[in-house]
Each structure stands twice: as C-alpha cells, then as structure tokens.
Amino acid sequence: MSKDNRSSEIAALLRRRIAASADGERLAGVRELSREYQASAATISAALAELSSLGLVRSEPGRGTFVTRSTPAPEPDFSWQSQALGPARVDPDRASRLGGYGTAEHIPLSWGYLAPELLPNDELHRMGARAAKSSRAWVMTPAAGSPELRRMFAAEYRADPSDVQIVAGGQQGLVFAMRTLAEPGATVITESPSYPGAILAAQSAGLSIASVAADRDGIMVDRLADALERTRARVIYLQPSYANPTGAVLSQERRTQVLELAVRHGAFIIEDDWARHLGLDGSTPAPLMTDDAHGHVVTVTTLSKPASPGLRIGAIIARGPAGARLRASRTADDLCVAPMVQEIAHSLLASNVWPRHLKRLRSELTLRRDALVAAVRANLPEMSIQTVPRGGLHLWARLPEGTDTREFSAAAYAAGVLVGDGRHFFVDEPPAPFLRFSYGAATKAQLDQGTRTLARTLAV
C-alpha cells in the first residue's frame, strides 16, 4: 500500500474518532498515533494535514492537535457593497481589455510592449545581478527618486533634476498627474482616439472627460479652443509623438497653437511621451516641454516601453508649484520606487548598452512595421490604413462600414489572434469601425499569419 493511501486510510479512521469527540478535545500525539496505527510519523502527519485542510482539526505548535467543531460558513452576501461603493468610476469593459494579454498560443497583433527577442534581457540580467550586490539597492531613496536617476531623465528634457519625480512606470505617472493637477469632478480634455489607459487614469481620478478629434497632425486646434471655452477645463492630455493608436505626430504649427491655448486658458498639458525612444523614420520631435517657458507642460515618460515591460519605471517632469505639489503628495502613494529597480534603470541609461539597444530596436521595428503594412494591404484589402506611423508601436486601420468591432475582435480572439477593438480608444462610440494593430510583439511570420486569419474571420 502506498504512503498516500495509508495516510488517507488513517485519516478516515481518525474522522470517526473526531466525530465522537468534543470541540477543542486534544488528539493523541504523533508518536502515540504512530504506535497505534503502526505507521511512520510522516504518514501520521500527512493524515493530520488532510484533516486540517477539511477544517476538522487545528494544530498549535508546542501544544498539539485539537478537534475543531466548525460550522459551515454561510454563503457570502456582497449585495450591500453595491450601495456602499456607489457608481463605478472606471469602465470595467475598457479596463479588462487593456489588461487582456491573450494566451501563449495567440498571435499578438495588438500589444503595447516589445517581443522578448527585442529586449536587452541578457544585459538587464547582468545589471540586476550587480544591483542586488549594491548597498544602494537595499536602502530608501528620496521619495522623488535617486538623484543619479533623476539627472539621467532630466538631461533628455533639458530640465532641472529637481523637477523630476521617479514613478513606477508611465501608467502610474498618468494616474498621479491627473489626480494631482485636477480636482475630482473637473474636466480633462483628451485627443480622440486616445490611449485607453489615459481614459482609465482620468476616470480613476474622478474626472469628467471631454474628447476632441485628432487627425494625422494631432489634435484639431480649433475644436480644442471650443472645448476649452465650453468646459473651462484646466488639464489637456496629449501624445505629441507617435500617438497610440493612430501614430499621429503633433505638427509644428499645432504645437505652437496648443501651447498658446494653454497659456490663454491657464491650463496644464499632460504630455504622454511614452514613445520618445521608438522613432523609426527620422528623429523623434523634441518634447513639447522644451517649447514651454512657463510650466504649462507636465511630461510623463517611461522606460517600460523601450527597455522592458517588467522594468516598471518612469518619470514625471514638472516645474513650479505644480511640480512641488506633485512631489509633496507623492508620499501618499508610497515612499519610493523600489531602489533596486532604480539602480538597474540607472545602470542601463548610463551604459553603452542603451544606445546600441535603441539602434537595433529601431532597425527591427522598422522591418516589422513595414511587414505589417504589407500584410494588411495584401491580406486585408478591405481595411484602410489611416497613416503609416513614423514611430511608436501601433497601426490604426478602418474596417468595412457596418462591421461590429466587438464581435469581430471576439471572433479574432477565438481564432487565435489578439487585436485591438477600436471602441476602447474613444471616449464615446466611434463614428466608424477601427482596429488597432501593433508590430512590436509579433514576428514577421506571425504578422502575415495573423492577418490571413483575420481575412478568413472577416469573410465569415
């Protein structure tokens, strides 16, 4: 007889004894039970563990094992919580889709991060091992972040290191900036379509959202002016470079006009600069912050996109009283970003690995972008590509009129392809059906295979 069978047999015999025992009565010790049942101490311990998992006994170290007369727990009733919580701020449908990773078997035709083979994983492993041996990795940094890392971020934005606040990734930076720069109930204006995570960040902060249409040159300035007059909003959310999902770049003329509007209305611009290191054709435009003399632009940047999704680190760069308020209220969230993560990020940015990685990344992403555009045009001629992006990770395409994007994305998922339902990139329902494709996570072969699968799905 196996040990498992023997322990189960002893557990069954002990259950009869327990049934006739009083609550809290002490059972015989392991040695005594071993002699009684002629079994090893390990077998008796396994039998007692089985009884404990059933709630029939409890073990108290140093005292023994006691009978537990537990009554079945009542079925939980959580209905009271709905009234106590009130209306949900965050759209659960959008939130669930933002975190919808698919499975290992899905072809990732929509995913906001890089494929593992595009990441500097070996270098990060070595830097992580060195960081773990550093005494600085195991002590608190200032709440604003390590001085060395703040200097690294500040240099790229021509900012003072004291204006930099280190955060655990760009998404945390967006939530923190929106919550701090506007009071609950206020309005934030966002370009549309836009990054769903920014919409969720605004909802989480209790803000109302007013959307303004954007085209290939970014947000439409005349409509932004109307929205500022109508809503009296004091916060504008923009992605000036390689916007997710459209790939749009805010034109130089509109950059000037947007900053003029911010000055006129006394508004902040949250610049989501997530794709700073993902330019493909030509150099990435300078941060909007560098054209701002009076602290209207608050920039959120991240290393999670170009370096590794697991390297959850980014920065908020803000000047004047807004920057002071952001840094002062930072401790309400946590006292600092994990020092070890900061050490790894600093090592990466300070090394010659970083420029080599970015050069290789640019080459690889250009090949994949071109492969995706070719695959969509060849396999999905019914779709219209709005703009071939000059950077970033995403391609925005329009489906045939009348296509239900919710049903289509669900059918694609069932067929093994992960695509971005365009509904989630609009504050309100879109005027036409769109999909977001991404070229950073799939190989060229997967891009072709995935679009062929989508073609079959569209034909059904």
Short mmCIF file of C-alpha atoms in Angstrom, two decimals:
data_model
loop_
_atom_site.label_atom_id
_atom_site.label_comp_id
_atom_site.label_asym_id
_atom_site.label_seq_id
_atom_site.Cartn_x
_atom_site.Cartn_y
_atom_site.Cartn_z
CA MET A 1 0.00 0.00 0.00
CA SER A 2 1.37 3.44 -0.92
CA LYS A 3 2.10 6.07 1.69
CA ASP A 4 -0.69 8.31 0.31
CA ASN A 5 -3.26 5.54 0.53
CA ARG A 6 -2.12 4.62 4.03
CA SER A 7 -2.37 8.24 5.27
CA SER A 8 -5.85 8.56 3.76
CA GLU A 9 -6.90 5.33 5.46
CA ILE A 10 -5.65 6.62 8.82
CA ALA A 11 -7.38 9.98 8.20
CA ALA A 12 -10.67 8.10 7.67
CA LEU A 13 -10.22 6.21 10.96
CA LEU A 14 -9.40 9.44 12.81
CA ARG A 15 -12.52 11.09 11.40
CA ARG A 16 -14.65 8.51 13.23
CA ARG A 17 -12.80 9.33 16.44
CA ILE A 18 -13.24 13.06 15.85
CA ALA A 19 -16.99 12.58 15.29
CA ALA A 20 -17.29 11.24 18.82
CA SER A 21 -15.04 13.90 20.38
CA ALA A 22 -15.89 17.29 21.85
CA ASP A 23 -14.87 20.58 20.29
CA GLY A 24 -11.36 21.50 21.46
CA GLU A 25 -10.50 17.99 22.65
CA ARG A 26 -6.84 17.17 22.20
CA LEU A 27 -5.90 14.23 19.98
CA ALA A 28 -3.11 11.83 20.83
CA GLY A 29 0.35 12.93 19.75
CA VAL A 30 2.08 11.83 16.55
CA ARG A 31 4.28 9.28 18.34
CA GLU A 32 1.32 7.73 20.10
CA LEU A 33 -0.71 7.57 16.88
CA SER A 34 2.30 6.08 15.07
CA ARG A 35 2.42 3.24 17.57
CA GLU A 36 -1.37 2.79 17.49
CA TYR A 37 -1.62 2.60 13.71
CA GLN A 38 1.83 1.12 13.13
CA ALA A 39 2.69 3.90 10.69
CA SER A 40 5.57 6.28 10.31
CA ALA A 41 5.47 9.78 11.76
CA ALA A 42 5.41 11.18 8.20
CA THR A 43 2.30 9.15 7.35
CA ILE A 44 0.53 10.30 10.54
CA SER A 45 1.48 13.91 9.80
CA ALA A 46 0.07 13.56 6.26
CA ALA A 47 -3.20 12.21 7.71
CA LEU A 48 -3.44 15.12 10.15
CA ALA A 49 -2.70 17.60 7.35
CA GLU A 50 -5.59 16.14 5.35
CA LEU A 51 -7.93 16.53 8.34
CA SER A 52 -6.68 20.08 8.90
CA SER A 53 -7.44 21.01 5.28
CA LEU A 54 -11.01 19.83 5.87
CA GLY A 55 -11.30 22.03 8.95
CA LEU A 56 -11.69 19.06 11.31
CA VAL A 57 -8.57 19.69 13.39
CA ARG A 58 -6.19 22.53 14.14
CA SER A 59 -2.53 22.28 15.06
CA GLU A 60 -0.98 24.51 17.68
CA PRO A 61 2.84 24.31 17.70
CA GLY A 62 4.14 23.16 21.07
CA ARG A 63 0.68 22.16 22.32
CA GLY A 64 -0.71 19.51 19.97
CA THR A 65 -3.63 18.88 17.62
CA PHE A 66 -7.20 19.71 18.63
CA VAL A 67 -10.65 18.82 17.34
CA THR A 68 -12.45 21.68 15.58
CA ARG A 69 -16.23 21.77 15.52
CA SER A 70 -16.54 24.29 12.70
CA THR A 71 -19.95 25.01 11.26
CA PRO A 72 -20.23 25.55 7.51
CA ALA A 73 -19.61 29.16 6.57
CA PRO A 74 -22.72 30.96 5.35
CA GLU A 75 -22.94 31.83 1.67
CA PRO A 76 -21.41 35.33 1.42
CA ASP A 77 -23.77 38.18 0.56
CA PHE A 78 -21.91 41.05 -1.08
CA SER A 79 -25.02 42.87 -2.30
CA TRP A 80 -24.58 45.61 0.34
CA GLN A 81 -21.32 46.65 -1.33
CA SER A 82 -23.02 47.95 -4.48
CA GLN A 83 -24.84 50.63 -2.48
CA ALA A 84 -21.81 51.45 -0.34
CA LEU A 85 -19.49 51.76 -3.34
CA GLY A 86 -21.76 53.93 -5.47
CA PRO A 87 -21.29 54.26 -9.25
CA ALA A 88 -18.10 52.77 -10.69
CA ARG A 89 -15.56 55.35 -11.85
CA VAL A 90 -13.51 53.08 -14.09
CA ASP A 91 -15.10 51.46 -17.15
CA PRO A 92 -14.71 47.71 -16.45
CA ASP A 93 -15.00 46.76 -20.12
CA ARG A 94 -12.17 49.08 -21.13
CA ALA A 95 -10.09 48.07 -18.12
CA SER A 96 -10.43 44.35 -18.81
CA ARG A 97 -9.43 44.83 -22.44
CA LEU A 98 -6.40 46.94 -21.53
CA GLY A 99 -5.08 44.04 -19.46
CA GLY A 100 -6.16 41.35 -21.95
CA TYR A 101 -2.94 39.56 -22.67
CA GLY A 102 -4.35 36.60 -24.55
CA THR A 103 -2.54 33.28 -24.20
CA ALA A 104 0.82 31.97 -25.34
CA GLU A 105 -0.97 30.49 -28.35
CA HIS A 106 -2.44 33.82 -29.51
CA ILE A 107 -0.74 35.83 -32.24
CA PRO A 108 -0.23 39.27 -30.63
CA LEU A 109 -1.38 41.63 -33.39
CA SER A 110 -2.24 44.21 -30.74
CA TRP A 111 0.07 44.55 -27.77
CA GLY A 112 1.68 47.62 -26.24
CA TYR A 113 5.06 46.12 -25.41
CA LEU A 114 8.01 44.57 -27.21
CA ALA A 115 8.58 40.92 -28.00
CA PRO A 116 11.15 39.22 -25.72
CA GLU A 117 13.69 38.90 -28.52
CA LEU A 118 13.71 42.70 -28.93
CA LEU A 119 14.58 43.36 -25.30
CA PRO A 120 18.09 43.68 -23.82
CA ASN A 121 17.34 40.78 -21.48
CA ASP A 122 20.88 39.43 -21.08
CA GLU A 123 22.20 42.88 -20.21
CA LEU A 124 19.35 43.51 -17.78
CA HIS A 125 20.05 40.18 -16.07
CA ARG A 126 23.68 41.16 -15.55
CA MET A 127 22.76 44.64 -14.35
CA GLY A 128 20.18 43.16 -12.00
CA ALA A 129 22.76 40.81 -10.50
CA ARG A 130 25.17 43.71 -9.94
CA ALA A 131 22.42 45.90 -8.49
CA ALA A 132 21.50 43.20 -5.98
CA LYS A 133 25.04 43.35 -4.61
CA SER A 134 24.96 47.11 -4.23
CA SER A 135 24.22 48.55 -0.81
CA ARG A 136 22.16 51.29 -2.50
CA ALA A 137 19.65 48.70 -3.70
CA TRP A 138 18.61 47.92 -0.12
CA VAL A 139 18.18 51.38 1.37
CA MET A 140 15.49 54.01 0.89
CA THR A 141 15.94 56.64 -1.79
CA PRO A 142 14.34 60.07 -1.50
CA ALA A 143 10.63 59.98 -2.35
CA ALA A 144 11.35 61.80 -5.62
CA GLY A 145 13.84 59.09 -6.64
CA SER A 146 17.57 58.59 -6.63
CA PRO A 147 19.50 61.77 -7.53
CA GLU A 148 21.54 59.91 -10.15
CA LEU A 149 18.50 58.60 -11.99
CA ARG A 150 16.70 61.94 -11.84
CA ARG A 151 19.71 63.55 -13.51
CA MET A 152 19.55 60.98 -16.32
CA PHE A 153 15.88 61.73 -17.04
CA ALA A 154 16.32 65.50 -16.67
CA ALA A 155 19.10 65.68 -19.27
CA GLU A 156 16.87 64.49 -22.11
CA TYR A 157 14.20 67.08 -21.32
CA ARG A 158 16.56 69.99 -20.62
CA ALA A 159 15.05 70.12 -17.15
CA ASP A 160 16.49 70.59 -13.71
CA PRO A 161 16.86 67.27 -11.81
CA SER A 162 14.81 68.78 -9.00
CA ASP A 163 11.84 68.90 -11.42
CA VAL A 164 11.91 65.11 -11.88
CA GLN A 165 9.76 62.65 -9.92
CA ILE A 166 10.55 58.96 -10.41
CA VAL A 167 7.45 56.75 -10.65
CA ALA A 168 6.74 53.06 -11.19
CA GLY A 169 6.04 53.27 -14.90
CA GLY A 170 4.15 55.59 -17.21
CA GLN A 171 0.68 54.41 -16.23
CA GLN A 172 1.28 55.29 -12.59
CA GLY A 173 2.62 58.62 -13.77
CA LEU A 174 -0.58 59.37 -15.69
CA VAL A 175 -2.83 58.48 -12.76
CA PHE A 176 -0.73 60.51 -10.37
CA ALA A 177 -0.54 63.56 -12.66
CA MET A 178 -4.28 63.64 -13.37
CA ARG A 179 -5.19 63.15 -9.73
CA THR A 180 -2.85 65.90 -8.57
CA LEU A 181 -3.42 68.54 -11.27
CA ALA A 182 -7.23 68.46 -11.18
CA GLU A 183 -9.88 68.13 -8.50
CA PRO A 184 -12.48 65.31 -8.68
CA GLY A 185 -15.39 66.41 -10.84
CA ALA A 186 -13.23 68.68 -13.02
CA THR A 187 -12.85 68.10 -16.75
CA VAL A 188 -9.84 66.79 -18.63
CA ILE A 189 -9.69 67.18 -22.41
CA THR A 190 -8.18 64.35 -24.40
CA GLU A 191 -7.50 63.92 -28.10
CA SER A 192 -9.66 61.23 -29.69
CA PRO A 193 -8.98 58.44 -30.42
CA SER A 194 -6.60 58.09 -27.49
CA TYR A 195 -4.76 55.68 -25.23
CA PRO A 196 -7.33 53.72 -23.15
CA GLY A 197 -5.03 53.80 -20.12
CA ALA A 198 -5.25 57.60 -20.07
CA ILE A 199 -9.06 57.40 -20.15
CA LEU A 200 -8.94 54.97 -17.24
CA ALA A 201 -6.49 57.23 -15.38
CA ALA A 202 -8.90 60.16 -15.73
CA GLN A 203 -11.82 58.03 -14.59
CA SER A 204 -9.83 56.76 -11.61
CA ALA A 205 -9.10 60.37 -10.62
CA GLY A 206 -12.83 61.15 -10.71
CA LEU A 207 -12.53 63.48 -13.70
CA SER A 208 -15.03 64.13 -16.46
CA ILE A 209 -13.62 63.58 -19.95
CA ALA A 210 -14.23 65.78 -22.99
CA SER A 211 -12.81 64.41 -26.23
CA VAL A 212 -11.56 66.45 -29.18
CA ALA A 213 -11.00 64.85 -32.58
CA ALA A 214 -7.47 64.40 -33.90
CA ASP A 215 -6.09 63.69 -37.37
CA ARG A 216 -2.66 62.77 -38.69
CA ASP A 217 -1.28 66.12 -37.46
CA GLY A 218 -2.58 65.65 -33.92
CA ILE A 219 -5.39 67.31 -32.01
CA MET A 220 -7.54 69.75 -34.02
CA VAL A 221 -6.73 73.11 -32.52
CA ASP A 222 -9.95 74.94 -33.43
CA ARG A 223 -12.01 72.25 -31.73
CA LEU A 224 -9.66 72.26 -28.74
CA ALA A 225 -10.23 76.01 -28.39
CA ASP A 226 -14.01 75.47 -28.43
CA ALA A 227 -13.74 72.68 -25.83
CA LEU A 228 -11.64 74.84 -23.50
CA GLU A 229 -14.20 77.65 -23.73
CA ARG A 230 -17.12 75.28 -23.20
CA THR A 231 -15.78 73.13 -20.37
CA ARG A 232 -13.38 75.53 -18.61
CA ALA A 233 -11.04 72.54 -18.37
CA ARG A 234 -7.62 73.12 -16.86
CA VAL A 235 -5.99 69.85 -17.96
CA ILE A 236 -5.34 68.64 -21.53
CA TYR A 237 -3.96 65.14 -22.23
CA LEU A 238 -1.86 64.77 -25.41
CA GLN A 239 0.54 62.33 -27.05
CA PRO A 240 2.54 64.71 -29.27
CA SER A 241 4.80 62.00 -30.73
CA TYR A 242 3.52 58.75 -32.30
CA ALA A 243 0.14 58.74 -30.58
CA ASN A 244 -1.39 55.45 -29.52
CA PRO A 245 -3.32 54.20 -31.51
CA THR A 246 -3.05 56.41 -34.61
CA GLY A 247 0.69 57.06 -34.81
CA ALA A 248 -0.05 60.78 -35.31
CA VAL A 249 2.61 63.41 -34.64
CA LEU A 250 1.54 66.87 -33.49
CA SER A 251 2.65 69.24 -36.25
CA GLN A 252 4.96 72.15 -35.52
CA GLU A 253 2.21 74.67 -36.27
CA ARG A 254 -0.20 72.95 -33.91
CA ARG A 255 2.44 72.62 -31.18
CA THR A 256 2.70 76.39 -31.10
CA GLN A 257 -1.07 76.85 -31.17
CA VAL A 258 -1.71 74.30 -28.41
CA LEU A 259 0.82 75.99 -26.13
CA GLU A 260 -0.77 79.37 -26.85
CA LEU A 261 -4.18 77.98 -25.89
CA ALA A 262 -2.74 76.55 -22.65
CA VAL A 263 -1.30 79.96 -21.77
CA ARG A 264 -4.54 81.76 -22.64
CA HIS A 265 -6.70 79.44 -20.54
CA GLY A 266 -4.27 78.82 -17.69
CA ALA A 267 -4.30 75.08 -18.43
CA PHE A 268 -1.86 72.24 -17.92
CA ILE A 269 -0.89 69.88 -20.74
CA ILE A 270 -0.05 66.35 -19.67
CA GLU A 271 2.44 65.26 -22.33
CA ASP A 272 2.49 61.46 -22.57
CA ASP A 273 5.94 60.92 -24.07
CA TRP A 274 5.84 57.12 -23.97
CA ALA A 275 7.35 56.67 -27.48
CA ARG A 276 10.34 59.01 -27.06
CA HIS A 277 12.79 56.19 -27.92
CA LEU A 278 10.67 54.50 -30.59
CA GLY A 279 11.15 56.83 -33.56
CA LEU A 280 11.68 54.97 -36.85
CA ASP A 281 11.76 57.44 -39.76
CA GLY A 282 13.89 60.42 -38.83
CA SER A 283 14.43 61.77 -35.34
CA THR A 284 11.66 61.94 -32.77
CA PRO A 285 10.33 65.51 -32.37
CA ALA A 286 11.61 67.34 -29.32
CA PRO A 287 9.45 67.04 -26.21
CA LEU A 288 6.64 69.60 -26.08
CA MET A 289 8.04 70.62 -22.70
CA THR A 290 11.13 72.10 -24.36
CA ASP A 291 8.95 74.74 -26.08
CA ASP A 292 7.19 75.67 -22.84
CA ALA A 293 8.66 78.54 -20.84
CA HIS A 294 6.07 78.84 -18.09
CA GLY A 295 5.41 75.36 -16.70
CA HIS A 296 2.20 74.55 -18.59
CA VAL A 297 3.56 71.17 -19.78
CA VAL A 298 3.87 68.27 -17.35
CA THR A 299 5.65 65.38 -19.07
CA VAL A 300 5.22 61.69 -18.28
CA THR A 301 7.85 59.35 -19.71
CA THR A 302 8.69 55.67 -19.26
CA LEU A 303 11.38 53.04 -19.77
CA SER A 304 8.89 50.17 -19.71
CA LYS A 305 8.13 50.55 -23.44
CA PRO A 306 11.64 50.69 -24.97
CA ALA A 307 13.54 48.65 -22.36
CA SER A 308 11.29 46.01 -20.78
CA PRO A 309 7.66 45.75 -19.62
CA GLY A 310 8.99 44.34 -16.35
CA LEU A 311 11.17 47.40 -15.74
CA ARG A 312 8.35 49.41 -14.20
CA ILE A 313 9.96 52.80 -14.04
CA GLY A 314 9.30 56.21 -15.49
CA ALA A 315 9.25 59.86 -14.53
CA ILE A 316 7.01 62.89 -14.20
CA ILE A 317 8.75 66.16 -15.08
CA ALA A 318 7.00 69.30 -13.81
CA ARG A 319 8.14 72.79 -12.88
CA GLY A 320 6.95 75.45 -10.48
CA PRO A 321 4.24 74.96 -7.81
CA ALA A 322 2.73 72.09 -9.81
CA GLY A 323 5.99 70.18 -9.63
CA ALA A 324 6.31 70.94 -5.91
CA ARG A 325 2.76 69.71 -5.30
CA LEU A 326 3.36 66.52 -7.28
CA ARG A 327 6.50 65.74 -5.32
CA ALA A 328 4.96 66.65 -1.95
CA SER A 329 1.92 64.44 -2.45
CA ARG A 330 3.99 61.54 -3.81
CA THR A 331 4.43 60.03 -0.36
CA ALA A 332 0.68 59.45 -0.13
CA ASP A 333 1.13 56.63 -2.65
CA ASP A 334 4.41 55.09 -1.48
CA LEU A 335 7.67 56.29 -0.03
CA CYS A 336 9.79 55.50 -3.07
CA VAL A 337 10.06 53.32 -6.15
CA ALA A 338 11.97 50.11 -5.36
CA PRO A 339 15.65 51.18 -5.11
CA MET A 340 16.85 48.05 -6.93
CA VAL A 341 14.70 48.90 -9.94
CA GLN A 342 16.12 52.42 -9.90
CA GLU A 343 19.66 51.03 -9.77
CA ILE A 344 19.01 48.80 -12.80
CA ALA A 345 17.45 51.68 -14.74
CA HIS A 346 20.37 53.97 -13.97
CA SER A 347 22.89 51.30 -14.98
CA LEU A 348 21.08 50.80 -18.28
CA LEU A 349 20.84 54.50 -19.16
CA ALA A 350 24.47 55.14 -18.20
CA SER A 351 25.87 52.20 -20.20
CA ASN A 352 26.86 51.84 -23.85
CA VAL A 353 24.27 49.03 -23.99
CA TRP A 354 21.47 51.63 -24.18
CA PRO A 355 22.40 53.38 -27.46
CA ARG A 356 23.25 50.02 -29.07
CA HIS A 357 19.89 48.61 -27.99
CA LEU A 358 18.00 51.63 -29.36
CA LYS A 359 19.81 51.41 -32.70
CA ARG A 360 18.98 47.71 -33.04
CA LEU A 361 15.43 48.30 -31.87
CA ARG A 362 14.85 50.99 -34.48
CA SER A 363 16.02 48.67 -37.25
CA GLU A 364 13.94 45.71 -36.07
CA LEU A 365 10.78 47.75 -35.52
CA THR A 366 11.08 49.35 -38.95
CA LEU A 367 11.21 45.90 -40.56
CA ARG A 368 8.19 44.73 -38.58
CA ARG A 369 6.20 47.89 -39.25
CA ASP A 370 6.80 47.53 -42.98
CA ALA A 371 5.90 43.83 -42.80
CA LEU A 372 2.63 44.62 -41.00
CA VAL A 373 1.66 47.32 -43.51
CA ALA A 374 2.41 44.93 -46.39
CA ALA A 375 0.48 42.09 -44.74
CA VAL A 376 -2.62 44.24 -44.10
CA ARG A 377 -2.60 45.57 -47.65
CA ALA A 378 -2.12 42.11 -49.16
CA ASN A 379 -4.36 40.02 -46.91
CA LEU A 380 -6.94 42.58 -45.77
CA PRO A 381 -7.57 44.87 -48.74
CA GLU A 382 -10.98 45.73 -47.25
CA MET A 383 -9.21 47.61 -44.46
CA SER A 384 -7.98 51.16 -44.84
CA ILE A 385 -4.70 52.14 -43.15
CA GLN A 386 -5.12 55.67 -41.84
CA THR A 387 -1.43 56.59 -41.55
CA VAL A 388 1.80 54.63 -41.82
CA PRO A 389 3.39 55.53 -38.46
CA ARG A 390 6.87 57.06 -38.35
CA GLY A 391 7.40 55.71 -34.83
CA GLY A 392 5.75 54.07 -31.88
CA LEU A 393 4.31 50.57 -31.97
CA HIS A 394 0.84 50.83 -33.49
CA LEU A 395 -1.08 50.93 -36.76
CA TRP A 396 -4.66 52.26 -36.97
CA ALA A 397 -6.91 50.68 -39.59
CA ARG A 398 -10.54 51.12 -40.57
CA LEU A 399 -12.77 48.11 -41.15
CA PRO A 400 -15.54 47.97 -43.76
CA GLU A 401 -18.55 50.10 -42.87
CA GLY A 402 -21.06 48.30 -40.67
CA THR A 403 -18.55 45.89 -39.07
CA ASP A 404 -19.22 45.32 -35.38
CA THR A 405 -15.76 45.66 -33.83
CA ARG A 406 -16.81 43.97 -30.59
CA GLU A 407 -17.98 40.87 -32.45
CA PHE A 408 -15.04 40.93 -34.83
CA SER A 409 -12.40 41.17 -32.08
CA ALA A 410 -14.13 38.35 -30.17
CA ALA A 411 -14.16 36.19 -33.32
CA ALA A 412 -10.49 37.01 -33.94
CA TYR A 413 -9.66 36.06 -30.36
CA ALA A 414 -11.47 32.73 -30.79
CA ALA A 415 -9.44 32.18 -33.96
CA GLY A 416 -6.20 32.77 -32.05
CA VAL A 417 -5.43 36.41 -32.92
CA LEU A 418 -5.28 39.28 -30.45
CA VAL A 419 -6.43 42.59 -32.00
CA GLY A 420 -7.35 45.96 -30.53
CA ASP A 421 -11.05 46.77 -30.62
CA GLY A 422 -11.24 50.39 -31.76
CA ARG A 423 -14.15 51.14 -29.40
CA HIS A 424 -11.80 51.23 -26.46
CA PHE A 425 -9.77 54.11 -27.89
CA PHE A 426 -12.70 56.53 -27.98
CA VAL A 427 -14.39 58.19 -25.03
CA ASP A 428 -17.70 57.72 -26.82
CA GLU A 429 -18.70 55.30 -29.58
CA PRO A 430 -16.53 55.82 -32.68
CA PRO A 431 -18.13 57.14 -35.88
CA ALA A 432 -16.67 54.23 -37.83
CA PRO A 433 -15.21 50.77 -37.03
CA PHE A 434 -11.49 50.67 -36.34
CA LEU A 435 -8.87 48.15 -35.22
CA ARG A 436 -5.52 48.79 -33.62
CA PHE A 437 -2.65 46.64 -34.84
CA SER A 438 0.80 46.51 -33.21
CA TYR A 439 4.09 45.45 -34.72
CA GLY A 440 6.33 45.28 -31.65
CA ALA A 441 5.30 41.90 -30.25
CA ALA A 442 4.81 39.66 -33.31
CA THR A 443 7.38 38.28 -35.72
CA LYS A 444 7.10 38.95 -39.46
CA ALA A 445 5.79 35.42 -39.95
CA GLN A 446 3.16 35.95 -37.25
CA LEU A 447 2.12 39.26 -38.78
CA ASP A 448 1.41 37.52 -42.09
CA GLN A 449 -0.26 34.51 -40.49
CA GLY A 450 -2.38 36.68 -38.19
CA THR A 451 -3.66 38.93 -40.96
CA ARG A 452 -4.52 35.88 -43.08
CA THR A 453 -6.53 34.52 -40.15
CA LEU A 454 -8.29 37.87 -39.80
CA ALA A 455 -9.16 37.79 -43.50
CA ARG A 456 -10.93 34.47 -43.02
CA THR A 457 -12.69 35.87 -39.97
CA LEU A 458 -13.83 38.94 -41.89
CA ALA A 459 -15.15 36.76 -44.73
CA VAL A 460 -17.43 34.75 -42.41
#
